[in-house]
C-alpha cells in the first residue's frame, strides 16, 4: 500500500510547481510524463496484483501457442487475440506483456488529459483515486477498448454526421478488444439529443426501469450468454447503499453548476 500512497504524494507534490504556478504547455507535458511514467512502472512491474493477473498470462500463453490459422476460433475478442499474437512473436515474457498493455492503456489517457483537461493535475488525481487506473491492472481488455474510444474523441466533438459515422467505426474497432464498448453506439446517438427536461425525465425513467429489472437481465445473460459468470461473487455480492453517496454528490454538483459549465464549455 505504501507505494500507492507515495504515488499519490507524487501527483500532489508536482501539481503546484508544474500545473498551478505559472502553468505552461511544456510544464503540463512534463507533469504528465512524470506522473504517468510512475503509473506505467506500477502497472508494468507488478507481480500478482489484480484479480485477472494470472488469467491474462494464461490467455497470452495460450494465444502464443496457437497457430495463426486457429486464432479466429478462440473465444476472446479478435482484436485482443491478434495483438497478443503479434506480441508473442517478440517475447513471451510476462513483464513485456504487461508493459505493452500498460503503455497502450495509459498513453491515450495522458494525451486526452493534456488536450482536453483545463486542470491537468486534478484530472490525473481523479484518474487514480476514482479507480480508473486500478482498471488497467484488472480489466486490461476493457481499458484497451477505452483507449481506442478516447483516441477517437475528436471525431465525437465535431458533432457532424460524417464524423459520427467515423466514430461508429472507432466503436466497432474498440469492440474487437472488449464487447462492452458497444454501449457507446446508443451513447453516440444521445450526444445529438439536446439536454432538456423531458430528455432528463426519460433518462431517469429508463434508469429506474433498468434498476428494477436488472436482476432479471443478469439472470438471462448468465443463463444464456456469459454462463461462466453464473454464481460468481461479482454478481452475488452487491455494494451497499453508502456507495451512492459520492455519485449523488457529484450529480448535485453537476446540476448546481450546469449553467456555468455550459457557458464556459458550450
Tab-separated table of C-alpha atoms in Angstrom:
chain	number	residue	atom	x	y	z
A	1	UNK	CA	0.000	0.000	0.000
A	2	UNK	CA	2.907	2.348	0.719
A	3	UNK	CA	3.910	2.535	-2.938
A	4	UNK	CA	0.388	3.634	-3.933
A	5	UNK	CA	0.356	6.316	-1.223
A	6	UNK	CA	3.735	7.578	-2.429
A	7	UNK	CA	2.346	7.679	-5.950
A	8	UNK	CA	-0.498	9.922	-4.778
A	9	UNK	CA	2.012	12.115	-2.928
A	10	UNK	CA	3.962	12.468	-6.182
A	11	UNK	CA	0.811	13.534	-8.060
A	12	UNK	CA	0.075	16.219	-5.463
A	13	UNK	CA	3.673	17.335	-4.898
A	14	UNK	CA	4.256	18.137	-8.583
A	15	UNK	CA	0.904	19.892	-9.001
A	16	UNK	CA	1.998	23.289	-7.642
A	17	UNK	CA	5.322	23.758	-9.471
A	18	UNK	CA	4.191	22.298	-12.808
A	19	UNK	CA	0.436	22.873	-13.094
A	20	UNK	CA	-0.692	25.615	-10.693
A	21	UNK	CA	2.187	28.119	-10.501
A	22	UNK	CA	2.592	29.813	-13.880
A	23	UNK	CA	1.492	26.806	-15.948
A	24	UNK	CA	2.757	26.344	-19.489
A	25	UNK	CA	2.159	23.586	-22.055
A	26	UNK	CA	5.718	22.313	-21.529
A	27	UNK	CA	5.297	22.162	-17.741
A	28	UNK	CA	1.980	20.304	-18.118
A	29	UNK	CA	3.622	17.869	-20.512
A	30	UNK	CA	6.447	17.335	-18.018
A	31	UNK	CA	3.909	16.735	-15.235
A	32	UNK	CA	2.069	14.101	-17.248
A	33	UNK	CA	5.325	12.446	-18.322
A	34	UNK	CA	6.460	12.031	-14.705
A	35	UNK	CA	3.138	11.060	-13.130
A	36	UNK	CA	2.042	8.707	-15.883
A	37	UNK	CA	5.581	7.362	-16.066
A	38	UNK	CA	5.192	6.331	-12.428
A	39	UNK	CA	1.809	4.781	-13.189
A	40	UNK	CA	3.363	2.901	-16.088
A	41	UNK	CA	6.044	1.416	-13.822
A	42	UNK	CA	3.419	0.337	-11.286
A	43	UNK	CA	1.303	-1.379	-13.926
A	44	UNK	CA	4.199	-2.911	-15.855
A	45	UNK	CA	6.338	-4.232	-12.982
A	46	UNK	CA	3.595	-5.519	-10.693
A	47	UNK	CA	3.675	-9.130	-9.601
A	48	UNK	CA	0.401	-10.897	-8.829
A	49	UNK	CA	-1.519	-7.611	-8.454
A	50	UNK	CA	-5.002	-7.612	-9.974
A	51	UNK	CA	-7.837	-10.148	-9.957
A	52	UNK	CA	-7.126	-11.181	-13.551
A	53	UNK	CA	-3.329	-11.067	-13.344
A	54	UNK	CA	-2.846	-14.812	-13.831
A	55	UNK	CA	-5.767	-15.070	-16.238
A	56	UNK	CA	-4.213	-12.681	-18.746
A	57	UNK	CA	-0.910	-14.533	-18.550
A	58	UNK	CA	-2.718	-17.800	-19.272
A	59	UNK	CA	-4.533	-16.229	-22.231
A	60	UNK	CA	-1.259	-14.806	-23.554
A	61	UNK	CA	0.498	-18.168	-23.340
A	62	UNK	CA	-2.442	-19.912	-24.969
A	63	UNK	CA	-2.553	-17.428	-27.846
A	64	UNK	CA	1.207	-17.657	-28.294
A	65	UNK	CA	0.974	-21.444	-28.647
A	66	UNK	CA	-1.975	-21.337	-31.064
A	67	UNK	CA	-1.283	-21.442	-34.840
A	68	UNK	CA	-2.386	-18.370	-36.788
A	69	UNK	CA	-4.915	-20.452	-38.725
A	70	UNK	CA	-6.746	-21.298	-35.472
A	71	UNK	CA	-6.782	-17.837	-33.863
A	72	UNK	CA	-10.295	-16.990	-35.057
A	73	UNK	CA	-11.693	-19.983	-33.174
A	74	UNK	CA	-10.521	-18.600	-29.826
A	75	UNK	CA	-13.241	-17.228	-27.500
A	76	UNK	CA	-11.535	-13.890	-26.733
A	77	UNK	CA	-12.206	-10.762	-28.796
A	78	UNK	CA	-10.274	-10.945	-32.045
A	79	UNK	CA	-8.519	-7.581	-31.791
A	80	UNK	CA	-7.010	-8.613	-28.478
A	81	UNK	CA	-6.117	-12.052	-29.818
A	82	UNK	CA	-4.306	-10.530	-32.793
A	83	UNK	CA	-2.440	-8.064	-30.563
A	84	UNK	CA	-1.288	-10.826	-28.228
A	85	UNK	CA	-0.222	-12.991	-31.146
A	86	UNK	CA	1.934	-10.190	-32.538
A	87	UNK	CA	3.467	-9.559	-29.120
A	88	UNK	CA	4.131	-13.278	-28.593
A	89	UNK	CA	6.300	-13.256	-31.717
A	90	UNK	CA	8.552	-10.741	-29.939
A	91	UNK	CA	8.615	-12.139	-26.408
A	92	UNK	CA	6.611	-14.377	-24.089
A	93	UNK	CA	7.921	-12.592	-21.014
A	94	UNK	CA	5.220	-11.548	-18.536
A	95	UNK	CA	6.784	-8.159	-17.809
A	96	UNK	CA	6.910	-7.435	-21.544
A	97	UNK	CA	3.206	-8.288	-21.869
A	98	UNK	CA	2.103	-6.034	-19.040
A	99	UNK	CA	4.493	-3.254	-20.041
A	100	UNK	CA	2.973	-3.084	-23.529
A	101	UNK	CA	-0.565	-3.274	-22.148
A	102	UNK	CA	0.171	-0.509	-19.635
A	103	UNK	CA	1.637	1.656	-22.389
A	104	UNK	CA	-1.385	1.159	-24.651
A	105	UNK	CA	-3.804	1.893	-21.806
A	106	UNK	CA	-2.057	4.891	-20.235
A	107	UNK	CA	-0.664	6.911	-23.154
A	108	UNK	CA	-4.121	7.683	-24.649
A	109	UNK	CA	-5.353	8.797	-21.210
A	110	UNK	CA	-2.363	11.105	-20.733
A	111	UNK	CA	-2.908	12.548	-24.226
A	112	UNK	CA	-6.617	13.029	-23.537
A	113	UNK	CA	-5.935	14.883	-20.275
A	114	UNK	CA	-3.274	17.070	-21.899
A	115	UNK	CA	-5.515	18.038	-24.778
A	116	UNK	CA	-8.896	18.431	-23.122
A	117	UNK	CA	-8.495	18.977	-19.380
A	118	UNK	CA	-8.415	22.552	-18.034
A	119	UNK	CA	-6.969	21.153	-14.788
A	120	UNK	CA	-4.316	18.567	-15.570
A	121	UNK	CA	-3.233	17.699	-12.040
A	122	UNK	CA	-6.823	17.270	-10.793
A	123	UNK	CA	-7.679	15.049	-13.765
A	124	UNK	CA	-4.633	12.893	-13.001
A	125	UNK	CA	-5.575	12.717	-9.321
A	126	UNK	CA	-9.153	11.684	-10.137
A	127	UNK	CA	-7.975	9.144	-12.712
A	128	UNK	CA	-6.123	7.334	-9.925
A	129	UNK	CA	-8.384	7.904	-6.916
A	130	UNK	CA	-11.647	7.089	-8.720
A	131	UNK	CA	-10.164	3.653	-9.588
A	132	UNK	CA	-9.752	4.178	-13.349
A	133	UNK	CA	-6.037	3.421	-13.061
A	134	UNK	CA	-6.951	0.394	-10.960
A	135	UNK	CA	-8.800	-0.867	-14.025
A	136	UNK	CA	-5.598	-1.070	-16.067
A	137	UNK	CA	-4.407	-3.744	-13.625
A	138	UNK	CA	-7.653	-5.720	-13.565
A	139	UNK	CA	-9.656	-5.107	-16.735
A	140	UNK	CA	-6.966	-4.859	-19.402
A	141	UNK	CA	-9.161	-5.544	-22.431
A	142	UNK	CA	-11.805	-3.067	-21.256
A	143	UNK	CA	-9.164	-0.387	-20.829
A	144	UNK	CA	-7.694	-1.077	-24.248
A	145	UNK	CA	-11.179	-0.504	-25.652
A	146	UNK	CA	-11.475	2.731	-23.648
A	147	UNK	CA	-8.096	3.866	-25.000
A	148	UNK	CA	-9.363	3.461	-28.561
A	149	UNK	CA	-12.541	5.392	-27.730
A	150	UNK	CA	-10.501	8.220	-26.202
A	151	UNK	CA	-8.273	8.476	-29.269
A	152	UNK	CA	-11.393	8.860	-31.406
A	153	UNK	CA	-12.880	11.545	-29.162
A	154	UNK	CA	-12.021	14.441	-31.539
A	155	UNK	CA	-14.473	12.895	-34.006
A	156	UNK	CA	-17.196	12.865	-31.367
A	157	UNK	CA	-16.675	16.574	-30.621
A	158	UNK	CA	-17.269	17.630	-34.222
A	159	UNK	CA	-20.987	16.858	-33.951
A	160	UNK	CA	-21.326	16.246	-37.683
A	161	UNK	CA	-22.817	13.194	-39.340
A	162	UNK	CA	-19.637	12.115	-41.252
A	163	UNK	CA	-17.603	12.408	-38.044
A	164	UNK	CA	-20.254	10.436	-36.135
A	165	UNK	CA	-20.120	7.648	-38.712
A	166	UNK	CA	-16.337	7.577	-38.394
A	167	UNK	CA	-16.663	7.387	-34.611
A	168	UNK	CA	-19.077	4.481	-35.019
A	169	UNK	CA	-16.181	2.738	-36.797
A	170	UNK	CA	-13.949	3.580	-33.818
A	171	UNK	CA	-16.533	1.990	-31.514
A	172	UNK	CA	-16.611	-1.187	-33.598
A	173	UNK	CA	-12.805	-1.316	-33.505
A	174	UNK	CA	-12.915	-0.955	-29.707
A	175	UNK	CA	-15.393	-3.845	-29.609
A	176	UNK	CA	-12.713	-6.120	-31.047
A	177	UNK	CA	-10.909	-5.672	-27.711
A	178	UNK	CA	-13.965	-5.808	-25.457
A	179	UNK	CA	-17.608	-6.192	-26.431
A	180	UNK	CA	-18.764	-3.745	-23.740
A	181	UNK	CA	-17.619	-0.860	-25.978
A	182	UNK	CA	-20.824	-1.433	-27.982
A	183	UNK	CA	-22.627	0.638	-25.334
A	184	UNK	CA	-21.086	3.705	-26.981
A	185	UNK	CA	-23.318	3.281	-30.046
A	186	UNK	CA	-26.520	4.365	-28.258
A	187	UNK	CA	-24.490	6.976	-26.355
A	188	UNK	CA	-23.311	8.303	-29.715
A	189	UNK	CA	-26.945	8.889	-30.660
A	190	UNK	CA	-27.668	10.513	-27.290
A	191	UNK	CA	-24.894	13.046	-27.939
A	192	UNK	CA	-27.047	14.576	-30.669
A	193	UNK	CA	-30.155	14.968	-28.477
A	194	UNK	CA	-30.431	18.399	-26.776
A	195	UNK	CA	-30.429	18.153	-22.976
A	196	UNK	CA	-33.945	19.283	-21.994
A	197	UNK	CA	-36.204	18.498	-19.052
A	198	UNK	CA	-38.234	15.877	-20.897
A	199	UNK	CA	-34.984	14.223	-22.008
A	200	UNK	CA	-33.721	14.128	-18.406
A	201	UNK	CA	-37.076	12.693	-17.332
A	202	UNK	CA	-36.809	9.995	-19.980
A	203	UNK	CA	-33.281	9.119	-18.840
A	204	UNK	CA	-34.473	8.907	-15.232
A	205	UNK	CA	-37.372	6.649	-16.208
A	206	UNK	CA	-35.125	4.343	-18.223
A	207	UNK	CA	-32.583	4.211	-15.407
A	208	UNK	CA	-35.287	3.280	-12.908
A	209	UNK	CA	-36.671	0.594	-15.226
A	210	UNK	CA	-33.171	-0.789	-15.724
A	211	UNK	CA	-32.593	-0.850	-11.969
A	212	UNK	CA	-35.862	-2.652	-11.269
A	213	UNK	CA	-35.287	-5.271	-13.966
A	214	UNK	CA	-31.515	-5.591	-13.557
A	215	UNK	CA	-31.796	-8.859	-11.633
A	216	UNK	CA	-33.812	-10.484	-14.427
A	217	UNK	CA	-31.421	-9.111	-17.062
A	218	UNK	CA	-28.380	-10.504	-15.246
A	219	UNK	CA	-30.084	-13.889	-14.833
A	220	UNK	CA	-30.828	-14.006	-18.559
A	221	UNK	CA	-27.284	-13.025	-19.529
A	222	UNK	CA	-25.646	-15.551	-17.201
A	223	UNK	CA	-28.085	-18.301	-18.194
A	224	UNK	CA	-27.677	-17.939	-21.955
A	225	UNK	CA	-24.697	-15.719	-22.869
A	226	UNK	CA	-21.944	-15.410	-20.237
A	227	UNK	CA	-22.686	-18.640	-18.448
A	228	UNK	CA	-19.225	-18.744	-16.854
A	229	UNK	CA	-20.232	-15.851	-14.572
A	230	UNK	CA	-23.256	-17.630	-13.098
A	231	UNK	CA	-22.991	-17.627	-9.305
A	232	UNK	CA	-19.732	-15.655	-9.264
A	233	UNK	CA	-19.066	-13.375	-6.293
A	234	UNK	CA	-19.028	-10.348	-8.604
A	235	UNK	CA	-22.739	-10.823	-9.224
A	236	UNK	CA	-23.837	-12.339	-5.927
A	237	UNK	CA	-22.241	-9.736	-3.631
A	238	UNK	CA	-23.597	-6.247	-4.302
A	239	UNK	CA	-22.487	-2.848	-2.998
A	240	UNK	CA	-24.134	-1.149	-0.035
A	241	UNK	CA	-26.222	1.997	-0.388
A	242	UNK	CA	-23.352	4.094	1.030
A	243	UNK	CA	-21.690	3.691	-2.379
A	244	UNK	CA	-24.368	6.050	-3.732
A	245	UNK	CA	-23.169	8.971	-1.577
A	246	UNK	CA	-20.288	10.160	-3.772
A	247	UNK	CA	-22.164	9.743	-7.104
A	248	UNK	CA	-25.116	11.639	-5.580
A	249	UNK	CA	-22.827	14.479	-4.510
A	250	UNK	CA	-21.286	14.601	-7.998
A	251	UNK	CA	-24.776	14.711	-9.541
A	252	UNK	CA	-25.769	17.541	-7.193
A	253	UNK	CA	-22.620	19.494	-8.058
A	254	UNK	CA	-23.215	18.962	-11.788
A	255	UNK	CA	-26.802	20.206	-11.530
A	256	UNK	CA	-25.800	23.260	-9.483
A	257	UNK	CA	-23.042	24.256	-11.903
A	258	UNK	CA	-24.774	23.264	-15.135
A	259	UNK	CA	-25.366	26.819	-16.357
A	260	UNK	CA	-21.828	27.971	-15.651
A	261	UNK	CA	-20.269	24.878	-17.202
A	262	UNK	CA	-22.336	25.038	-20.385
A	263	UNK	CA	-21.473	28.733	-20.769
A	264	UNK	CA	-17.760	28.039	-20.366
A	265	UNK	CA	-17.790	24.851	-22.464
A	266	UNK	CA	-20.635	25.170	-24.990
